Structure formats: C-alpha cells, structure tokens
Backbone as a ProteinNet text record, in pm:
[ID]
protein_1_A
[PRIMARY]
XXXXXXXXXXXXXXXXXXXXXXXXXXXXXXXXXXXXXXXXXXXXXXXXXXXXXXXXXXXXXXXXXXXXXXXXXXXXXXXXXXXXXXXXXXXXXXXXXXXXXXXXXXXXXXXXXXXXXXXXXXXXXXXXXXXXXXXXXXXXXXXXXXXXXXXXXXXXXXXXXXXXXXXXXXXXXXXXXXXXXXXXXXXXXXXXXXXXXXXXXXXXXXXXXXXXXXXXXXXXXXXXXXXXXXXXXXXXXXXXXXXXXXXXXXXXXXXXXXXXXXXXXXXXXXXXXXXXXXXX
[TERTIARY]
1103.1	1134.4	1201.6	1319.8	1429.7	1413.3	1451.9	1468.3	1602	1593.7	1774	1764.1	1708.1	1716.3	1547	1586.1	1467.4	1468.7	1338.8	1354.2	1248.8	1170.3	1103.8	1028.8	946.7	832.6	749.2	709.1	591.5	673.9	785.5	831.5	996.1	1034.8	1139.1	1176.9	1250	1374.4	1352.1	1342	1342.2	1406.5	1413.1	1509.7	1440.8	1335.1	1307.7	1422.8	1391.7	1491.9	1593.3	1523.4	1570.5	1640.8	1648.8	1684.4	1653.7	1525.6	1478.2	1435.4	1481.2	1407	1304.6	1210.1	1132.6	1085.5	974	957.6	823.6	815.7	723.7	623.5	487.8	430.2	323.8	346.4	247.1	227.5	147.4	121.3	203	360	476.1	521.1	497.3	584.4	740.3	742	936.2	983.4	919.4	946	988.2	1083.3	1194.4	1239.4	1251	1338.5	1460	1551.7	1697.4	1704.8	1810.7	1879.8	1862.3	1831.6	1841.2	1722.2	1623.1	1484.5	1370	1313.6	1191.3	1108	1000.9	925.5	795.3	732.2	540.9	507.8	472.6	374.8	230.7	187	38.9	35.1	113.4	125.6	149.3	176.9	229.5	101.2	38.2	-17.9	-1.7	89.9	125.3	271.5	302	424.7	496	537.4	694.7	793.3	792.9	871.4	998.4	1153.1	1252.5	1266	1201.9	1278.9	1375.3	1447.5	1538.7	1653.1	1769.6	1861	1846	1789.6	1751.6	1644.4	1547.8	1404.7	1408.6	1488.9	1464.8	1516.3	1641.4	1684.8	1593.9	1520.6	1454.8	1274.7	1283.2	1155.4	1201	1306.3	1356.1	1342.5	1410.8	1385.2	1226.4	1163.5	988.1	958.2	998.4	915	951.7	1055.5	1106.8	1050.9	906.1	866.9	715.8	659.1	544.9	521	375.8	292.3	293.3	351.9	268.6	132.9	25.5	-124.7	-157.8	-17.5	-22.2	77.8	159.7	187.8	88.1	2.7	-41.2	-187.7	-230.2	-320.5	-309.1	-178.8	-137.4	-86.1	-87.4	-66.6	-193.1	-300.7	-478.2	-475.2	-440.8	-459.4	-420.9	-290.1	-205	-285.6	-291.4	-405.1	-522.7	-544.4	-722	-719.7	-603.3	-528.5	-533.7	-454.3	-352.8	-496.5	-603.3	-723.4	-805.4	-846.4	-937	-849.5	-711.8	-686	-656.8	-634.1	-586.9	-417.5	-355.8	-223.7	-119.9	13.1	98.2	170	160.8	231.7	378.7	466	594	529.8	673.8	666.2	703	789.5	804.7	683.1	612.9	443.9	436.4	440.5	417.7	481.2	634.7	675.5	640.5	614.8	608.1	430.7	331.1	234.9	209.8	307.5	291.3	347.7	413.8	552.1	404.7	356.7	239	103.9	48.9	-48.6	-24.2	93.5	91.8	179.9	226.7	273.1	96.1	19.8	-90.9	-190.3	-196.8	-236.6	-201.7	-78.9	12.2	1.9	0.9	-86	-245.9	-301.2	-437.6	-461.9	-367.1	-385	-283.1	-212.4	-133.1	-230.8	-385.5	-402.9	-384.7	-305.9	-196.3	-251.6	-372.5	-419.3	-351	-341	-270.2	-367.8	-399.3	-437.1	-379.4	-464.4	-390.3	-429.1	-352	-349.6	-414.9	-416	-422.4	-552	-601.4	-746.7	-793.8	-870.5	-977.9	-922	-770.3	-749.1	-724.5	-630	-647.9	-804.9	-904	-1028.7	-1047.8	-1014	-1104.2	-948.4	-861.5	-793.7	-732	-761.4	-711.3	-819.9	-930.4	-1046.7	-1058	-955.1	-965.8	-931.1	-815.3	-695.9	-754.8	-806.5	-898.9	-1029.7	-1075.1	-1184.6	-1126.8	-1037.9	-950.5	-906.1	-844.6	-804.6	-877.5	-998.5	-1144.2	-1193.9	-1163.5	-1211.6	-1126.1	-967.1	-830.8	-907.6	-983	-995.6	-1103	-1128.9	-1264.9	-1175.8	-1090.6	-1003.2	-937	-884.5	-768.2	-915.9	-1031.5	-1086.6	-1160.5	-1185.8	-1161.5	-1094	-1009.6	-864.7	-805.6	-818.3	-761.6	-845.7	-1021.4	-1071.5	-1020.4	-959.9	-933.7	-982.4	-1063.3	-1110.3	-1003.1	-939.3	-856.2	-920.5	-915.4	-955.8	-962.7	-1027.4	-1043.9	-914.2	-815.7	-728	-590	-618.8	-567.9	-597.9	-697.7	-748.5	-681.3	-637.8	-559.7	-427.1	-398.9	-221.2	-229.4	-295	-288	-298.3	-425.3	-424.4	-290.3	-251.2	-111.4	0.6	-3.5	74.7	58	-89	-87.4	-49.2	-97.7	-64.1	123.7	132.1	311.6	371.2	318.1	341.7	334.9	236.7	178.8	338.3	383.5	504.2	533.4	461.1	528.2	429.7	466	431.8	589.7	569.1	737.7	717.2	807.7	840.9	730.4	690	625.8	592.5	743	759.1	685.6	746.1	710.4	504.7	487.5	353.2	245.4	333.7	238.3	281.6	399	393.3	328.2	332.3	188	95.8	-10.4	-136.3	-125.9	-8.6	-3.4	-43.6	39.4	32.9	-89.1	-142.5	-300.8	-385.6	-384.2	-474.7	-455.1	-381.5	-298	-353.1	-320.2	-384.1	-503.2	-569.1	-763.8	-764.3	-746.3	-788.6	-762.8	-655.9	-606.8	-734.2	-732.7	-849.3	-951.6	-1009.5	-1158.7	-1149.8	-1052.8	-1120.9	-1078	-969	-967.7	-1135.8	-1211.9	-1330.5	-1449.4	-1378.7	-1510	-1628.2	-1548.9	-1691.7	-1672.2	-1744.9	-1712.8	-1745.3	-1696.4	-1627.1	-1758.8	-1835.8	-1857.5	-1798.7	-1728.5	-1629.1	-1689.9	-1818	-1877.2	-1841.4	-1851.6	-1834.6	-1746.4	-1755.1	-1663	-1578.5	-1598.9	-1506	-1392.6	-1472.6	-1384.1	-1277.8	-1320.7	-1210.6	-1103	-1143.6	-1109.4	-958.9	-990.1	-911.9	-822	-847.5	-792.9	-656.5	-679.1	-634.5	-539.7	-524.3	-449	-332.9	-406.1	-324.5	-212.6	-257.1	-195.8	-64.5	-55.7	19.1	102.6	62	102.4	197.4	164.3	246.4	353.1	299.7	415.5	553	486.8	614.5	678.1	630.7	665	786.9	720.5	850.3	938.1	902	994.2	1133.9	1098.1	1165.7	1179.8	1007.6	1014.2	907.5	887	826.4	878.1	745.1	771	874.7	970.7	1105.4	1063.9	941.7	875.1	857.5	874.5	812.5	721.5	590.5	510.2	427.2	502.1	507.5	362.6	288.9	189.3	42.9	64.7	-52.2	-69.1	40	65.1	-40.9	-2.9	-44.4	-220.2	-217.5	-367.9	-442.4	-387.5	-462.8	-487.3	-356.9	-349.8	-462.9	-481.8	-603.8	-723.9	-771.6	-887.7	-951.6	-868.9	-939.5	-843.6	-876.4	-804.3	-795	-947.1	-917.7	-840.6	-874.9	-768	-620.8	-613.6	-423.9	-383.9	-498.5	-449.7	-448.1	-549.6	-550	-452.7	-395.1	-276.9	-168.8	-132.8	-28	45.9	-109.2	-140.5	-66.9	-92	-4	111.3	147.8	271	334.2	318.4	364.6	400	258.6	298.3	396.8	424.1	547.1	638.2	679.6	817.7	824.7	751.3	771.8	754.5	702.9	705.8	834.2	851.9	920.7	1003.8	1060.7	1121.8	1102.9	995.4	971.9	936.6	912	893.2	792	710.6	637.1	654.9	688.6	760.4	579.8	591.2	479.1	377.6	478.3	370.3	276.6	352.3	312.8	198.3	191.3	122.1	16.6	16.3	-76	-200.6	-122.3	-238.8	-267.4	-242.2	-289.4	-424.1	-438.8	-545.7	-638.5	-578.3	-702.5	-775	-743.6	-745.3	-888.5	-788.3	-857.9	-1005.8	-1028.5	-1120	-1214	-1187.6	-1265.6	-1338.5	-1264.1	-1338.9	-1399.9	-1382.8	-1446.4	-1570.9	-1571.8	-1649.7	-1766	-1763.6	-1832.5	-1926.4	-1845.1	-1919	-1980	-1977.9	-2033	-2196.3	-2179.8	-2261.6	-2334.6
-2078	-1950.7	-1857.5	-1835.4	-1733.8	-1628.6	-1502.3	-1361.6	-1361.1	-1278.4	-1261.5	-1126.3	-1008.8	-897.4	-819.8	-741.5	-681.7	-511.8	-510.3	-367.4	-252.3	-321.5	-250.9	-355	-290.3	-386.3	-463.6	-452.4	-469.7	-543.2	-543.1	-576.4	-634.2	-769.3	-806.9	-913.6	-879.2	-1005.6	-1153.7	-1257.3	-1385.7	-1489.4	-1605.5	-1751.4	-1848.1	-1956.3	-2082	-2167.9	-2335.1	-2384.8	-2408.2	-2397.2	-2373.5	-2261.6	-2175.8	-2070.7	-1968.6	-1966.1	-1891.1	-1769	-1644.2	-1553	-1482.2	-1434.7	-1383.6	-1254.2	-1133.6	-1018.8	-1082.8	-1072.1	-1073	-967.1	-913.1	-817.9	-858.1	-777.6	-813.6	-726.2	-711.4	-635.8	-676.2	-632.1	-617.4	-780.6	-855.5	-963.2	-954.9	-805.6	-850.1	-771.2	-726.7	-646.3	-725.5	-683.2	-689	-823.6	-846.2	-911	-899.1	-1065.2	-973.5	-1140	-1069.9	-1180.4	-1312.2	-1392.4	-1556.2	-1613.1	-1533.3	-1564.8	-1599.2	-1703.6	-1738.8	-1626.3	-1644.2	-1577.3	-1645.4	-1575.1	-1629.7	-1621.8	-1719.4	-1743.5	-1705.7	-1719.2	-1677.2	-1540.8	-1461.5	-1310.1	-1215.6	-1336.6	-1277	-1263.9	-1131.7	-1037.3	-1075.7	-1093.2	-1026.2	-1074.3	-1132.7	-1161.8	-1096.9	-1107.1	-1053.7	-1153.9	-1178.8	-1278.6	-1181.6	-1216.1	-1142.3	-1185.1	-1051.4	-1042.5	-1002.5	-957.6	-873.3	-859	-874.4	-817.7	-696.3	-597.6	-466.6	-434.8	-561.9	-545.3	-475.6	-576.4	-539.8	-425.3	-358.8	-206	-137.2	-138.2	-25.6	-41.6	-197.1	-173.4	-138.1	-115.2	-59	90.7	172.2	277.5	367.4	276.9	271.9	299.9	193.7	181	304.8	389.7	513.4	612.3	624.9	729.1	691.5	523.5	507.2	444.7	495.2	378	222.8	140.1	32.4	0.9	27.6	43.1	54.9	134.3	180.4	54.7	38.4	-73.2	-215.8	-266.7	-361.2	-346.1	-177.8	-145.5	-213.3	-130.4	-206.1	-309.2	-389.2	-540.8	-558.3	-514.4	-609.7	-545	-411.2	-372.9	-452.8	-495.2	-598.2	-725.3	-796.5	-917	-878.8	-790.7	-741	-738.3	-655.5	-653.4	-830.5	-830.8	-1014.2	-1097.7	-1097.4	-1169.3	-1129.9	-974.5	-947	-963.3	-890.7	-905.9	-1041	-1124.7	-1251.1	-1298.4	-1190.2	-1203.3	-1206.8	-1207.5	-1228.3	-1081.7	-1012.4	-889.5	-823.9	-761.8	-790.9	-768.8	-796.1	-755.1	-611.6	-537.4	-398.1	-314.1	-375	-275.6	-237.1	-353.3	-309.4	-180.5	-159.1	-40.5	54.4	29.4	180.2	203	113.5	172.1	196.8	172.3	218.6	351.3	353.2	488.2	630.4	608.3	679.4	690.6	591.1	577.9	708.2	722.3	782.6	930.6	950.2	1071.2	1127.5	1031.7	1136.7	1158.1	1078.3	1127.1	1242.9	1266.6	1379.2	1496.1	1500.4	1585.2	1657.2	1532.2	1541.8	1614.7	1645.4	1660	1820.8	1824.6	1984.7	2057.5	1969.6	2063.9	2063.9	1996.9	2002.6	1917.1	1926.9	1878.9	1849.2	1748.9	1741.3	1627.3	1715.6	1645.3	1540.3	1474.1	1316	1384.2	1426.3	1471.7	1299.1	1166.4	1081	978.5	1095.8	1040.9	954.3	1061.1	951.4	885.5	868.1	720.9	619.3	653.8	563.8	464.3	555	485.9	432.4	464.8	366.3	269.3	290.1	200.4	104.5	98	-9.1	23.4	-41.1	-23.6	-134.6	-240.3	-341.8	-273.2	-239.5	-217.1	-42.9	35.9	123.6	87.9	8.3	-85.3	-106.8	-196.2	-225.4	-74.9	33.3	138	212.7	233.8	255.9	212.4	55.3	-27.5	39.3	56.8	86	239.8	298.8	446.9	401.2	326.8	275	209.1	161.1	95.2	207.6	247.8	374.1	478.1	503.5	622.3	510.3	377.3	284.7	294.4	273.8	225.3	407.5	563.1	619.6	751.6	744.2	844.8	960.4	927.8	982.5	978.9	1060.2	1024.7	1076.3	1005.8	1068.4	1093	1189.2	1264.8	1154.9	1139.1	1061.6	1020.4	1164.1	1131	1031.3	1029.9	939.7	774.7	748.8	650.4	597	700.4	649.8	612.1	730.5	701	517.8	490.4	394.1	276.7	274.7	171.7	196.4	306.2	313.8	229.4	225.9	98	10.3	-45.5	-211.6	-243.9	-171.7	-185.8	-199.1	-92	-129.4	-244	-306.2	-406.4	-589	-548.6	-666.6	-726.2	-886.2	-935.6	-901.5	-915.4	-881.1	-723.8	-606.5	-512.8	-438.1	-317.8	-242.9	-171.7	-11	44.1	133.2	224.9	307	443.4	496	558.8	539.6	396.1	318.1	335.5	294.1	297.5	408.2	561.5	632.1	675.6	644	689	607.6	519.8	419.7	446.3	493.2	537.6	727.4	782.6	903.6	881.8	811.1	727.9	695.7	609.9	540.1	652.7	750.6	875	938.5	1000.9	1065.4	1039.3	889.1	852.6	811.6	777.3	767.2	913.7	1034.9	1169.6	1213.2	1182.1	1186.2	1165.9	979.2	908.7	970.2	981.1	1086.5	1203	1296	1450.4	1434.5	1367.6	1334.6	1289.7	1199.9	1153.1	1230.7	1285.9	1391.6	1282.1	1178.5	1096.8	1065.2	977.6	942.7	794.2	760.4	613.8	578.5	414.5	384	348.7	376.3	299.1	170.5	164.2	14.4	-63.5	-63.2	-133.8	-244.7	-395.8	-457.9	-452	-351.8	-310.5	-205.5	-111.7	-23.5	-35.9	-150.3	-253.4	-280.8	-377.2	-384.2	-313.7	-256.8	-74.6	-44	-26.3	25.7	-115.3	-166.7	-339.1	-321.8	-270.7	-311.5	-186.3	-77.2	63.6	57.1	-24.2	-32.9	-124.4	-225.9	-323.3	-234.5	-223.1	-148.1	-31.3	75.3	185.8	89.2	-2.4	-137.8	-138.4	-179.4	-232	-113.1	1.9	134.3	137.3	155.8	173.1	91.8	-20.5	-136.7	-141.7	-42.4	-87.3	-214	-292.3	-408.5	-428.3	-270.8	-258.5	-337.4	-402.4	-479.3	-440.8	-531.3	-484.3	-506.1	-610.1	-626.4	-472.4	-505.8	-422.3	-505.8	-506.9	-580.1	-459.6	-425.2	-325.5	-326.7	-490.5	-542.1	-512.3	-525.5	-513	-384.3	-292.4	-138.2	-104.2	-104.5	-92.9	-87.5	-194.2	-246	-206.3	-179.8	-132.9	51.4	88.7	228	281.5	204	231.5	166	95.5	70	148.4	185.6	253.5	394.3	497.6	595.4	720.1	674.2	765	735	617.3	559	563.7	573.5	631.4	755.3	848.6	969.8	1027.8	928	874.1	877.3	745.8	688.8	747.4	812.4	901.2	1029.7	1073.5	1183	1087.4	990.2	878.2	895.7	829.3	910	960.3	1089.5	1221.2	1236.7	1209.4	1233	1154.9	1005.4	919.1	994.1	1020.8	1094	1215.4	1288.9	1452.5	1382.2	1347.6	1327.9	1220.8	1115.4	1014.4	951.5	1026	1023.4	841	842	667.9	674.5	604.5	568.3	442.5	410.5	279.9	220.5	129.3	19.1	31.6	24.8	-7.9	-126.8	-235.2	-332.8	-277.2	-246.4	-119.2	-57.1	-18.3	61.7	34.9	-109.9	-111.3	-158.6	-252.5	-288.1	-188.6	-105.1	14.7	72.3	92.2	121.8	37.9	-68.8	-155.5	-158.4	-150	-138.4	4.2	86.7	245.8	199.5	180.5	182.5	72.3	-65.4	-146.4	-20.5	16.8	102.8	209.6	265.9	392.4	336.4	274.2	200.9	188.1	63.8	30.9	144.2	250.7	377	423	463.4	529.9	419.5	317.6	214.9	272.3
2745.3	2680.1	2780.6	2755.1	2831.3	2768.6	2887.8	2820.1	2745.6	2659.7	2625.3	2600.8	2648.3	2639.6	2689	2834.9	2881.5	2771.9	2764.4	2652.8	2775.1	2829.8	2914	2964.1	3114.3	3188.9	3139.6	2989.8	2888.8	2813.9	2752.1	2616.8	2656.8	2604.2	2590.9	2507	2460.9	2364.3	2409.2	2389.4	2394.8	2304	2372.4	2293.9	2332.4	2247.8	2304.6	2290.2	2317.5	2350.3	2158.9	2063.9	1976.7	1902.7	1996.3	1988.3	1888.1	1861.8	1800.5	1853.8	1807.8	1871.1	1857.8	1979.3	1980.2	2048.9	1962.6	2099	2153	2282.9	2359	2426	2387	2462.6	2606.7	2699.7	2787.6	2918.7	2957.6	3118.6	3236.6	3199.4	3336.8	3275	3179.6	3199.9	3254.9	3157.1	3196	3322.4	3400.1	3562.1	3627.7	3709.7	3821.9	3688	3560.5	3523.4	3498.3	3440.9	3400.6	3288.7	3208.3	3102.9	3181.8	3095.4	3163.5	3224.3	3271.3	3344	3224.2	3295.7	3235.7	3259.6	3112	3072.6	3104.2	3206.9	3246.9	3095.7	3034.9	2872.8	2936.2	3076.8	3019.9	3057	3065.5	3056	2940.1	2834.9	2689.3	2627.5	2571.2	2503.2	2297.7	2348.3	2187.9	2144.6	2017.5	1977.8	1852.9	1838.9	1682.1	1668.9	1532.2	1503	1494.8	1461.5	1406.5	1268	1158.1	1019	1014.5	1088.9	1055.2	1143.6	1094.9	1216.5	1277.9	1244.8	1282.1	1356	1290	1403.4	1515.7	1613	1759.1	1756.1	1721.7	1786.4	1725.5	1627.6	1568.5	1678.1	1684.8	1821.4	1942.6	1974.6	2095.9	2121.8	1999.9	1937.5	1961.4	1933.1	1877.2	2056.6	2145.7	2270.2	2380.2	2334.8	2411.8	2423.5	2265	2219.3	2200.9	2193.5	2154.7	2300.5	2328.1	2472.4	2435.3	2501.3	2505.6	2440.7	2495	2426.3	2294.9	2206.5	2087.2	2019.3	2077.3	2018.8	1996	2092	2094.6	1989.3	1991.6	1880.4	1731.3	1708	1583.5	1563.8	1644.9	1625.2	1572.3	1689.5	1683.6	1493.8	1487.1	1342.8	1222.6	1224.5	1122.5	1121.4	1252.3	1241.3	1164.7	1187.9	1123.2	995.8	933.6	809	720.4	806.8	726.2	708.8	778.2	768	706	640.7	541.7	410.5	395.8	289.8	252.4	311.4	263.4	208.1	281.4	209.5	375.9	317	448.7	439.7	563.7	565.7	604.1	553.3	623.3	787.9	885.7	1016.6	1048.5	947.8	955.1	979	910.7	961.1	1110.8	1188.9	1332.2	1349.3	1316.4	1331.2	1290.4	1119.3	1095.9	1099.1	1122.9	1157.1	1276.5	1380.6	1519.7	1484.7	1468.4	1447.4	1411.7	1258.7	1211.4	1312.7	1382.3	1438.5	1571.9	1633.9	1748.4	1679.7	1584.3	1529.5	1492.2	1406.6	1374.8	1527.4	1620.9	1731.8	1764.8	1788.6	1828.4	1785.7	1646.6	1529.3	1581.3	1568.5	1657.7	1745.7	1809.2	2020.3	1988.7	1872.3	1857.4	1788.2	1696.2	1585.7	1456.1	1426.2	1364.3	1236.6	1103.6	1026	890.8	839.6	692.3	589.8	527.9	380.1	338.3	287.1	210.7	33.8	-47.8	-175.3	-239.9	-181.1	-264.1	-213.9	-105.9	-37.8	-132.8	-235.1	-348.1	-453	-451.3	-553.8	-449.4	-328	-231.6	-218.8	-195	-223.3	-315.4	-452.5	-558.3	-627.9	-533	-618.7	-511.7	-388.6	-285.8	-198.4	-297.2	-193.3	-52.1	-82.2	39.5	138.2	122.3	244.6	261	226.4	293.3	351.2	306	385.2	555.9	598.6	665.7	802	654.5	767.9	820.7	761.9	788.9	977.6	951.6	1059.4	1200.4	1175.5	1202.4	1297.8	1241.9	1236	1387.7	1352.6	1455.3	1585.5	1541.1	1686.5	1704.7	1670.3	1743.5	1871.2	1790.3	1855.5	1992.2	1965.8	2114.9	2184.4	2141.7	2255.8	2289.6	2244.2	2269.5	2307.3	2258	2261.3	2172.7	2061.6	1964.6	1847.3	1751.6	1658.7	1495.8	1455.4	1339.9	1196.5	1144.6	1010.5	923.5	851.9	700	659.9	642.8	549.9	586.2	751.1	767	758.5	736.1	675	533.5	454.1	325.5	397.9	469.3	475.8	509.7	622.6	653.9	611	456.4	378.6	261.4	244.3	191.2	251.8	424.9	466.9	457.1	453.8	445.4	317	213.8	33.1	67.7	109.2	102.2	171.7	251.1	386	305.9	191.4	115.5	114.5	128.8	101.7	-96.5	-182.9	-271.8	-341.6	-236.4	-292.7	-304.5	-345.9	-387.2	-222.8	-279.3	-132.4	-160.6	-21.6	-15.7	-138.9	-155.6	-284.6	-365.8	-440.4	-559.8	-554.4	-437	-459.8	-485.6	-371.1	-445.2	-576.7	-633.6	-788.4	-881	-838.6	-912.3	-918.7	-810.2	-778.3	-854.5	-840.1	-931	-1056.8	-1139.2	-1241.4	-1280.8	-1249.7	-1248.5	-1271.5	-1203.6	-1219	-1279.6	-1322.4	-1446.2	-1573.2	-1579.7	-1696.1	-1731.7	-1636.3	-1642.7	-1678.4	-1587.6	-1606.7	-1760.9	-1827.1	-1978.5	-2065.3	-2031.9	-2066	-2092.7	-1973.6	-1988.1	-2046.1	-2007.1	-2055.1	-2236.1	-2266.8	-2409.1	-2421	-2410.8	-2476.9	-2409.4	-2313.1	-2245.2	-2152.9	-2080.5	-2069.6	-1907.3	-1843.6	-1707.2	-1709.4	-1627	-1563.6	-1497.5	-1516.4	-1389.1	-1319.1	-1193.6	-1116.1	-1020.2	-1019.8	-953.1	-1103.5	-1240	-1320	-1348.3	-1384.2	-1414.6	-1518.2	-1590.5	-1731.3	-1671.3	-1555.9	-1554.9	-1457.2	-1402.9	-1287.5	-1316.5	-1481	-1576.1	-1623.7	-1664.5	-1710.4	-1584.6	-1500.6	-1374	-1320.5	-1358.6	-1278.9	-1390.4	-1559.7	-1637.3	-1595.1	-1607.9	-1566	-1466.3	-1377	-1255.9	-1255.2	-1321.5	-1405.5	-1459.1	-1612.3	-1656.3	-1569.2	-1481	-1403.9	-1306.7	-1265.4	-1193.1	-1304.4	-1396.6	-1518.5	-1571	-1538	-1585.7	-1471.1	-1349	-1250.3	-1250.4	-1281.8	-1241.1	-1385.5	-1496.9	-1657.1	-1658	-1646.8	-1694.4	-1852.3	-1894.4	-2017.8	-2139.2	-2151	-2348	-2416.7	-2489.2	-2563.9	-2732.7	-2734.8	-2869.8	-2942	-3037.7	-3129.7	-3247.5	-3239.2	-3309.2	-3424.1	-3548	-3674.9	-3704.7	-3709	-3774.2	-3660.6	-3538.9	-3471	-3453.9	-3456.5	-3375.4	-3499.7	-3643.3	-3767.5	-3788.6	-3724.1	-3749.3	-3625.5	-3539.3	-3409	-3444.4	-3485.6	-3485.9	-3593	-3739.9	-3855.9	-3759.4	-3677.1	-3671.2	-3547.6	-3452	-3329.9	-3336.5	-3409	-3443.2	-3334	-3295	-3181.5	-3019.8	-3032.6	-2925.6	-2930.2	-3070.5	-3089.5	-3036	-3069.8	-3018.8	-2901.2	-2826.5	-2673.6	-2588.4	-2680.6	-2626.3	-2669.2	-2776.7	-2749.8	-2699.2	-2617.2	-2551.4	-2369.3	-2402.9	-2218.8	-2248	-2379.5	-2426.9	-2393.4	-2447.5	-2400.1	-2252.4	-2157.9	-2031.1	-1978.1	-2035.3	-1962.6	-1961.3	-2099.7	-2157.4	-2069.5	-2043.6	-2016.2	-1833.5	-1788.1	-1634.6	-1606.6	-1641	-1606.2	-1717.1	-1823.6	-1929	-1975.4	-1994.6	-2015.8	-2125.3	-2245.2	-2345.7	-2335.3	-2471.1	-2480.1	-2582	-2610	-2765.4	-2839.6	-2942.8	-3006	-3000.2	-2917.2	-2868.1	-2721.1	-2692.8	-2584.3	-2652.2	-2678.4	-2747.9	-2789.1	-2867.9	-2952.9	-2821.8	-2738.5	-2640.7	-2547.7	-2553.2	-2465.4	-2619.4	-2671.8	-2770.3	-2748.7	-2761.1	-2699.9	-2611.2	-2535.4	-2377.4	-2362.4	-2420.8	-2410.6	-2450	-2612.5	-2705.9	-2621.7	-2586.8	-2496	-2406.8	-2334.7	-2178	-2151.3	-2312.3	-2359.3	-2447.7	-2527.6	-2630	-2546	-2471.1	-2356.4	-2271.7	-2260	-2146.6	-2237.2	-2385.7	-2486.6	-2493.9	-2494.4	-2556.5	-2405.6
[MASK]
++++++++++++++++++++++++++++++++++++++++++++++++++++++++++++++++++++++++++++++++++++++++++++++++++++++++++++++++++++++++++++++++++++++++++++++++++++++++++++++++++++++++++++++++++++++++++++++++++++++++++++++++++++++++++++++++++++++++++++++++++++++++++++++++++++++++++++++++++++++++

C-alpha cells in the first residue's frame, strides 16, 4: 500500500497494488512522508473507503478545521451505529457527523445552546438510532470531557436515519417525522384520546404513517380509485372519515397533496383499528 496523496501527519490518500483507493488514519503514519512511500499498516488506526469522487477533497476540507481525535470518534461512532442498527451506512456520515460533532462542541465551549424542535418524535419514532446517539453522547464526553445537551442526541440519530443506504436526504426526513406528528396529533385531539406508545398497535399506526408520509414525499401515492371500498369504509367507520378528512385538509393546505380515495379508504382503516383498540 503506497501513498498517493499526504493530507496531513495523521491522514493520507492511498493505492494498493490493485489500485484501489484508500484513506488511511493513524498516529503520524504519514510524517516526514511524500507521494510514492509505503505506508507502515500497523500504524493504521482507522480506514475510508472512496464513495465518491469528492470524498477525499471534502475530507481534506474537514481535516483543516476538525482534530484528528474527532475524526477517529466518529468513525468508533458509525461502527457502533452499522452494528446496532443492522444496516450498511453511506461513508458521507464520517463527514458530516464529524463536521456536526465538533461544530456542537464549539457551540458548547461559546455557550451557545439550540433546541432540537424534533427532540420527542426523534425519540419515539427512531427509537434505534437515538438509542445509538445516546451511547454517541457517552463517547464524545470520554474522549473530550465534554458533555453535550440531549438535543443533540436527536440531531445525531437524525444522521444515522439519513446515512441508512436506502434512506432519502436529510430534508426529506425531517419532513417526514413533521408529517408523522402532525397527523397522530390530528388523530388524537379529533377523538380526544392518548396513545400507548410502548403498544404493538400503536407501532402499528406509526410504522404505516411513516410509509405513508415516505410516499407522500416521494408522489409515489395510490393512482387507484377504488368507488366501492372508499363507499363502504366511509358508511361503516364514520367517524374515522371525518378523521381522515381532517389529514386531508392538512396535506392540501401544508404540502398541496391530495389522497385518491383508495388512499383514503385505508387510512380509515387504519385510524378506526388504532383508535378502536385505545377506546377498548
């Protein structure tokens, strides 16, 4: 393994003999190096594959402004990540949760406090990956003698949720999780009732919502129009119609979206199941 680009004492560009490239982290591997020199492997710390043609300048970028230490944090973090959740994460994370990890330090050390507006759906609706940033919250105040606020705990499971290989972009997600809440809150104060949220019904409900606000962003909504179920759904759970056309409303007036009547009709369903249930 040859260097093919020193980025600093700690961090440089690499080519095995297949020429694949790689970043390399470690304590001075790449000092007094230059292009063309072997790389000591038992000095390497930490690796990065290249996704991207952009990767490396944008980790180059990253190492001008972030410590070392903070980089290799959020590596141990992403591993910690990729192994509870069980899924594969892009490689962009390293960046942009290094990038966040040492901006909210910075924050930290000015004073400088900010609210997460999406703290408690973050919690009940990506309870893994706040599980995770939780842990995250526990390595950073190790490795830095820093202890960071709660609310950074969401932002952070907000990255791994976005990092998931088939999740959308950051955006996309908190308008989903807007979404999701929006319409539980509808939900309830229409029937006046409360949620168990340990419940498997109301998991349930939440897991469809969420779908559902996916296919909303995505205009990959039902094109059916089913006359006969909308019909028979709308006379038998009457109050769930008016439920649901109270979601309605809010698509149209927030996100000028519409719902086809097959749409529709299984959203009544849906409702009347998860309400039915809390009533019983």
């Amino acid at each position: 393994m040859r260097i093919k680009k020193v980025y600093n004492n700690n961090v440089a560009l690499t080519e095995d003999r297949n020429r694949t490239e790689m970043v390399v982290m470690g304590k001075g591997l790449a000092f007094q190096k230059k292009n063309g020199d072997k790389i000591d492997v038992d000095k390497i710390e930490k690796t990065f594959t290249i996704p991207s043609e952009g990767f490396a300048s944008k980790l180059a970028e990253l190492l001008d402004e972030i410590p070392y230490e903070i980089m290799v944090l959020s590596k141990d973090i992403v591993d910690l990540a990729a192994g509870r959740l069980s899924t594969e994460l892009n490689d962009s994370l390293y960046l942009s949760l290094s990038d966040h990890i040492q901006f909210a330090l910075t924050r930290q050390k000015d004073g400088i406090l900010i609210k997460n507006a999406l703290l408690w759906e973050v919690q009940k609706f990506y309870k893994d990956e706040y599980q995770v940033a939780c842990e995250a919250l526990d390595m950073i105040e190790v490795k830095t003698g820093v202890r960071l606020p709660e609310a950074e705990a969401a932002s952070i499971a907000l990255h791994l949720f976005n990092a998931r290989q088939d999740s959308s972009g950051m955006e996309e997600t908190i308008k989903m999780t807007t979404i999701v809440m929006d319409i539980i809150n509808i939900v309830k104060y229409h029937y006046g009732i409360e949620f168990d949220e340990a419940s498997m019904n109301y998991s349930r409900f939440v897991t469809h919502i969420r779908y559902f606000a996916y296919r909303i962003l995505r205009d990959e909504l039902s094109d059916e129009e089913n006359n006969q179920l909308y019909e028979q759904v709308k006379m038998q759970y009457p109050d769930a119609y008016e439920c649901t056309k109270k979601v309605q409303r809010y698509l149209n007036s927030e996100y000028q979206m519409g719902m086809t009547k097959d749409e529709l009709a299984y959203f009544m369903i849906h409702i009347h199941r998860v309400t039915s249930r809390v009533k019983n």
